[in-house]
Coordinates of C-alpha atoms and ligand atoms in Angstrom, one line a residue:
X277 CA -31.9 -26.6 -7.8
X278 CA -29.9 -24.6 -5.3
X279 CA -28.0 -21.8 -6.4
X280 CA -23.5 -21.6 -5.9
X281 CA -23.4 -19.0 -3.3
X282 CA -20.2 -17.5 -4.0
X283 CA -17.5 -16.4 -1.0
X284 CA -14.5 -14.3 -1.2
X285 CA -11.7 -13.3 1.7
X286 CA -12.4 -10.2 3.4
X287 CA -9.6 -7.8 3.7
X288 CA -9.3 -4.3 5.0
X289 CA -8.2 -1.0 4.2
X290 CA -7.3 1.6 7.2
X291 CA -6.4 4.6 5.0
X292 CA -7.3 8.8 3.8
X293 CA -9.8 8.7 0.7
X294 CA -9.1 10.5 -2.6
X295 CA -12.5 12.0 -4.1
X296 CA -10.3 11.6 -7.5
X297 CA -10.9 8.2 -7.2
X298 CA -7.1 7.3 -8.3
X299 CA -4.9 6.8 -4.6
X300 CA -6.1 6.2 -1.1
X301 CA -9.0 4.0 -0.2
X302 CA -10.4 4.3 -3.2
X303 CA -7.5 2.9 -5.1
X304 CA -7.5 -0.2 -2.4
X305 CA -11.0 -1.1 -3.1
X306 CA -10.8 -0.9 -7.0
X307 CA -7.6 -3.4 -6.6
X308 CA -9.6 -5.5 -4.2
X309 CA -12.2 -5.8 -6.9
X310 CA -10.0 -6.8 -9.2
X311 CA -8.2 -9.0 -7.4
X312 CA -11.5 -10.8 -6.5
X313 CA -11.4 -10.2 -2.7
X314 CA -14.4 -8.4 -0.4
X315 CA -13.1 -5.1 0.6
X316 CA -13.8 -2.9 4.1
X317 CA -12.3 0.3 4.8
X318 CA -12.0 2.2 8.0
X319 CA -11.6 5.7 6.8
X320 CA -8.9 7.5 9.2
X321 CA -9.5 11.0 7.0
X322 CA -11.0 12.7 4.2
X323 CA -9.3 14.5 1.0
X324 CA -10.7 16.9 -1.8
X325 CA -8.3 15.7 -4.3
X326 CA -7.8 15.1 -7.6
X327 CA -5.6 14.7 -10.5
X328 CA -3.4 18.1 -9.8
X329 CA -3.1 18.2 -6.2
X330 CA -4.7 17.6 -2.6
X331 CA -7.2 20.8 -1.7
X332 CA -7.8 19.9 1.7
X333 CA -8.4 17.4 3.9
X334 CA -10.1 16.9 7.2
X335 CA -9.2 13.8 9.9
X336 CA -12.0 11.7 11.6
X337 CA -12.6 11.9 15.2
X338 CA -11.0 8.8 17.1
X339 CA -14.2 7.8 18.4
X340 CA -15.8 7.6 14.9
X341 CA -12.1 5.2 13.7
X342 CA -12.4 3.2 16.9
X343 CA -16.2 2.8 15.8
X344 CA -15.5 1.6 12.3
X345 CA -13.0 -0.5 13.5
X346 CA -15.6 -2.5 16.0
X347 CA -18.2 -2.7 13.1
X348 CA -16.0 -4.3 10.6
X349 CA -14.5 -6.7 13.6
X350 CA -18.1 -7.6 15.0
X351 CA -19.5 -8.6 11.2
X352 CA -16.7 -9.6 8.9
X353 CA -13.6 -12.4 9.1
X354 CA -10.4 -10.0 8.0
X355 CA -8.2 -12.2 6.4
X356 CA -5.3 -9.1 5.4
X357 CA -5.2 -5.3 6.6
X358 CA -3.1 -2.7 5.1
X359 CA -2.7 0.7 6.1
X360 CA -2.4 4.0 4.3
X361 CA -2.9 7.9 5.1
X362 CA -3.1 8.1 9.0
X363 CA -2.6 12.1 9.1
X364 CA -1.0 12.8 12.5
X365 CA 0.3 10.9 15.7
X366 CA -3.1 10.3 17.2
X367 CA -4.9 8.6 14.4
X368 CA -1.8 6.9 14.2
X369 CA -2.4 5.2 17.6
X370 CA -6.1 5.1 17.6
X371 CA -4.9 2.8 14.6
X372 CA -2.4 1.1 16.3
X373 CA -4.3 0.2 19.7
X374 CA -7.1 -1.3 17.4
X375 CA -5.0 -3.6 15.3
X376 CA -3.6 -5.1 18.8
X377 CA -7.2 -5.2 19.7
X378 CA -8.3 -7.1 16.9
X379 CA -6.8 -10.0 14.7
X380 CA -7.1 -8.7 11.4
X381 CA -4.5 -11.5 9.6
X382 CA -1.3 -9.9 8.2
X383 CA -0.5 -6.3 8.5
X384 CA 0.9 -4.5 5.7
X385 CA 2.0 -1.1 6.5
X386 CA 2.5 1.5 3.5
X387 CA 3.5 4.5 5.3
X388 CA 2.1 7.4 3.3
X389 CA 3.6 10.4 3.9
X390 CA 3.6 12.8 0.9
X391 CA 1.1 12.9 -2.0
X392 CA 2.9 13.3 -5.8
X393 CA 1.3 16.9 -5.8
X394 CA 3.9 17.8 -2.4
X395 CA 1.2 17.8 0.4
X396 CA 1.3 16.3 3.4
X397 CA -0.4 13.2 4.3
X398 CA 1.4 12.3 7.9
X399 CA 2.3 15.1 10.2
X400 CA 6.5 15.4 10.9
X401 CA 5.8 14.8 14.3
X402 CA 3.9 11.4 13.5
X403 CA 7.0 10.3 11.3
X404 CA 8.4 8.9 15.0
X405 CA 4.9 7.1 16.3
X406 CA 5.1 5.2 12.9
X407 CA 8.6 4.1 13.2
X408 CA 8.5 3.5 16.7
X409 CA 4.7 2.2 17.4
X410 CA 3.0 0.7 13.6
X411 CA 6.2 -0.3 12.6
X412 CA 6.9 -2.9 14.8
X413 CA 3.2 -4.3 14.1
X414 CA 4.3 -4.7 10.2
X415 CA 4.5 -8.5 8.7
X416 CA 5.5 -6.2 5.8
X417 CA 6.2 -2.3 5.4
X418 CA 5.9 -0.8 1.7
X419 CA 7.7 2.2 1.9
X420 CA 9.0 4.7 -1.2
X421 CA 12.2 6.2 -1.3
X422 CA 12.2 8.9 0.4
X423 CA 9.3 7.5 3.2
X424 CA 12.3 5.0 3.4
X425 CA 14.6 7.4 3.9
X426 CA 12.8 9.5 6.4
X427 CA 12.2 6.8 8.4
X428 CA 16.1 5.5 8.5
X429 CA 17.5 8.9 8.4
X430 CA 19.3 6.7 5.0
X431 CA 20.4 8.2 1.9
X432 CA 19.1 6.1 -1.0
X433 CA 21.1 6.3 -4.1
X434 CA 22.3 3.0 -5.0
X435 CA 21.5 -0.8 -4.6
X436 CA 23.7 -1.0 -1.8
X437 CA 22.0 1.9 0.1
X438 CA 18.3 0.3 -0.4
X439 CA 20.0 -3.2 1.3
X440 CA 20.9 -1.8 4.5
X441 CA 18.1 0.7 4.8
X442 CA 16.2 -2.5 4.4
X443 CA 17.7 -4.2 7.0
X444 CA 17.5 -1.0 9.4
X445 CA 14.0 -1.1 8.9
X446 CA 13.8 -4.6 9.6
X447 CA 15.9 -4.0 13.3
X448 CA 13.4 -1.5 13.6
X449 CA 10.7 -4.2 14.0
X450 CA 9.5 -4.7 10.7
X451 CA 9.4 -8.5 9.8
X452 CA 9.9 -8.3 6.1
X453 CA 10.4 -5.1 4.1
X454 CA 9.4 -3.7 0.0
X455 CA 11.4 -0.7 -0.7
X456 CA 9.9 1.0 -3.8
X457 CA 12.0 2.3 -6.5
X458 CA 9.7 4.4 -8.4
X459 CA 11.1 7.8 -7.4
X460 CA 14.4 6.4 -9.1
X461 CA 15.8 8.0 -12.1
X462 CA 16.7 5.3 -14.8
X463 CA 14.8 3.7 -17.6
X464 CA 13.9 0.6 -15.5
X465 CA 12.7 0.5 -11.8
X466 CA 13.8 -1.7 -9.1
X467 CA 11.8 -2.6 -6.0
X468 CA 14.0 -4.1 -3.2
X469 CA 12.8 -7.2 -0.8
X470 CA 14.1 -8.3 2.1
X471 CA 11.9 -11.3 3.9
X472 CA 12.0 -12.1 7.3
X473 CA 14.4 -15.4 6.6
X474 CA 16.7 -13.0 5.3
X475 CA 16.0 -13.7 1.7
X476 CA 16.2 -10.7 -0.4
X477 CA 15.7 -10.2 -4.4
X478 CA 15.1 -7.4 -6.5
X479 CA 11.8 -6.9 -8.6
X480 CA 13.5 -5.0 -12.0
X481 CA 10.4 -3.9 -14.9
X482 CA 11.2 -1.4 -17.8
X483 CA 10.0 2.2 -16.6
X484 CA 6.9 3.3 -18.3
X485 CA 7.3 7.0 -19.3
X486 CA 3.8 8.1 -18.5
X487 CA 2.0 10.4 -15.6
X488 CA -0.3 8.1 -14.8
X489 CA 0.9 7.1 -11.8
X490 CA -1.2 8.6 -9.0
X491 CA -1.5 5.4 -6.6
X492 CA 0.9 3.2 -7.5
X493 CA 2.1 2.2 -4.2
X494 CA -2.0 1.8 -2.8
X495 CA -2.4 -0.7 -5.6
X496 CA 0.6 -2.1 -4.8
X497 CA 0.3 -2.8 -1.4
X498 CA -3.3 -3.8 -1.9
X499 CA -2.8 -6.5 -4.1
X500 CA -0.3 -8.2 -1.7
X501 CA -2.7 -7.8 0.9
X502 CA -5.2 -9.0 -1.7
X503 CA -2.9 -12.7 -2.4
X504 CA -2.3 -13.2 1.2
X505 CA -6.1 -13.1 2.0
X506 CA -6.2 -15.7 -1.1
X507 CA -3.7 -17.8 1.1
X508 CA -0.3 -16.7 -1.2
X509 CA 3.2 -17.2 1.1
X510 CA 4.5 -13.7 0.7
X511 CA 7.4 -13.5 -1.9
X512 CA 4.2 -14.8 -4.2
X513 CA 2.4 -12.1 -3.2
X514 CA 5.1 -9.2 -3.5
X515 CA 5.8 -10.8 -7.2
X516 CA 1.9 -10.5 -8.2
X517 CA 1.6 -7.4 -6.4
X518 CA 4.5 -6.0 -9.0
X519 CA 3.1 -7.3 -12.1
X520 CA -0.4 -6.0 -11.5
X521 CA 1.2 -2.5 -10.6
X522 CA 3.1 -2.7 -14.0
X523 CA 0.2 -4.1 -16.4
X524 CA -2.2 -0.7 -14.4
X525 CA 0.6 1.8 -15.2
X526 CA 1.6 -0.1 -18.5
X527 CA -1.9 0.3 -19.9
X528 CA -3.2 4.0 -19.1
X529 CA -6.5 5.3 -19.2
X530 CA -7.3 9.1 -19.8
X531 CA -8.6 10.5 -16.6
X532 CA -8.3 14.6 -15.0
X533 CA -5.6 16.8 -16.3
X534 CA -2.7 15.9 -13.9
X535 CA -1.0 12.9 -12.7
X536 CA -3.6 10.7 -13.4
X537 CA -4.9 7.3 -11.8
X538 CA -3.8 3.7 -13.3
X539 CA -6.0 1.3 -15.0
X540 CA -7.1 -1.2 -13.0
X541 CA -9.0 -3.0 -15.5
X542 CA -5.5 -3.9 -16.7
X543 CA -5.2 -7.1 -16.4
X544 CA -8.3 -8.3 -17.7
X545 CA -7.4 -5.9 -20.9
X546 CA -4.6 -8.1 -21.3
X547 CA -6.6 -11.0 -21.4
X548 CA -4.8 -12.0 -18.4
X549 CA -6.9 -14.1 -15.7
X550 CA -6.6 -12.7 -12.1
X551 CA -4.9 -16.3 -10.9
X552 CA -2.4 -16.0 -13.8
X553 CA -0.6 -12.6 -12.9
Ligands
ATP1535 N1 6.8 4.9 -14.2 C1 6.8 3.7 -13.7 N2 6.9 2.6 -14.5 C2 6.9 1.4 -14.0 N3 6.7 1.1 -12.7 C3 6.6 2.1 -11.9 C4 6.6 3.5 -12.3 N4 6.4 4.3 -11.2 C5 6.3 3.5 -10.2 N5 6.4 2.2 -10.5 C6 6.2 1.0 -9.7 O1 5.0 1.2 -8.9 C7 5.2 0.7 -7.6 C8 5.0 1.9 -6.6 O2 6.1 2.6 -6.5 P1 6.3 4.2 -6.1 O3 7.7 4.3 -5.7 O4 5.8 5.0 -7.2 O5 5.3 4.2 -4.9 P2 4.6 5.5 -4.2 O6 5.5 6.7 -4.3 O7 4.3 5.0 -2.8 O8 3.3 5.7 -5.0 P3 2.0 6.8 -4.6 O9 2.5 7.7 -3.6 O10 1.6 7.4 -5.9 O11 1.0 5.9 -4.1 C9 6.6 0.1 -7.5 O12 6.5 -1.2 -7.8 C10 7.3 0.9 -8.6 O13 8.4 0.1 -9.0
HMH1536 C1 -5.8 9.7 0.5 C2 -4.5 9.4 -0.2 N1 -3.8 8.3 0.2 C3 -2.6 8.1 -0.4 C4 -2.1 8.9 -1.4 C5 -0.7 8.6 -2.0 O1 -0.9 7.8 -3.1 C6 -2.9 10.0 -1.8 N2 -2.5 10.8 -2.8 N3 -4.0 10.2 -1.2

């Protein structure tokens, strides 16, 4: 008797890794796991990081991205690509030229700029190739408050500021937009989505009051990418992508002495299949 051979999308991650294991690529893969898709990764840079802070970090030569790039495109079929840490304005194009080389599926661009530590993760001077080159590639960008506001020159305070930074963003060339609320200071925390038909909603869950949060946007933006590789129309997606974030914050494992990395076992510890989230 033959044997099921099982088959999953392939997705991709273009992003820095964390040798904490809780943010970066690292982050995107465990999600990817647990969101039963096949994860690659094309490493644009290196950290020594952990719990407290980022130590250092190191980018990879372009040659060595453009290479990674060309292996995952000759041997897999990318379904959904995110991006992550890109470090300065070079890698940012050596990232950019390749995803208009290749068709990699949907594009979703979470434009890391600053760990939770305070370091660093996109030069100031690549803040303008992002908005004005990887931007425009986006089917979705997943930025945080202040990545938001950095890239509008916006104010964020209240709901009314998140809608038309969202639309800015959108004029800049961004086809549908997730503003994050989690910097926010209130007891619950709103996400902001504006879709490319012009449909917007807000994604409201009770705040947790925990420091286990190193990563939540990676997962976040990962399990989107994750639901669109499974064939999920977006606003599906974004909704998923929100309630696994909450059930990995909600449920916190004890991990390094700072702000520590969610649990991305979650959902199954709730008992909750993957397709029911
Ligand atoms: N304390 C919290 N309780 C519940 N949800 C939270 C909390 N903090 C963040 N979130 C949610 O997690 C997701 C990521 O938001 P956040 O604004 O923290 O992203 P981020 O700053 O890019 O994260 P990071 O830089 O750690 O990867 C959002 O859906 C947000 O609403
Ligand atoms: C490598 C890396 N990517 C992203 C973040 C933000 O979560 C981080 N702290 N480190």
């Amino acid at each position: 008797m033959s044997k099921t051979i099982n088959s999953f999308p392939e997705v991709l991650t273009i992003a820095g890794t964390d040798s904490g294991g809780g943010a970066g690529i690292m982050a995107d893969l465990k999600t990817f796991q647990a969101r039963h898709v096949f994860g690659t990764a094309v490493v644009v840079a290196v950290t020594a990081q952990n719990t407290l802070d980022v130590q250092a970090s190191k980018l990879m030569p372009q040659s060595l991205i453009n290479a990674q790039f060309a292996a995952i495109a000759e041997d897999f079929q990318i379904r959904a690509c995110k991006t992550g840490m890109l470090g300065n304005s070079n890698r940012v194009r050596a990232v950019v030229q390749n995803l208009k080389k290749y068709n990699f599926g949907p594009i979703i661009v979470d434009p890391v700029m600053i760990a939770k530590g305070g370091t660093a993760l996109l030069s100031e001077e690549a803040i303008v190739t992002v908005k004005r080159e990887l931007l425009p590639l986006a089917t979705l960008i997943t930025p945080n408050i202040p990545e938001a506001e950095k890239l509008t020159g916006q104010h964020i305070e209240n709901k009314v500021d998140f809608q038309k930074t969202a639309r800015i963003l959108q004029n800049l060339g961004a086809q549908n937009v997730l503003i994050k609320g989690g910097h926010q200071n209130s007891d619950t925390v709103s996400d902001y989505v504006l879709l490319a038909n012009q449909t917007h909603f807000w994604l409201t869950k009770p705040r947790t009051h925990t420091n286990c949060t190193h990563g939540t946007g990676d997962t976040i933006s990962a399990c989107i990418t994750a639901e669109l590789a499974h064939g999920a129309d977006l606003a599906t997606a974004i909704r998923c992508g929100k309630n696994y974030v909450t059930a990995t914050i909600e449920h916190p494992i004890q991990v390094g002495h700072g702000h520590g990395p969610l649990n991305h076992w979650a959902a199954q510890k709730e008992g909750l299949a993957y397709e029911k989230i």
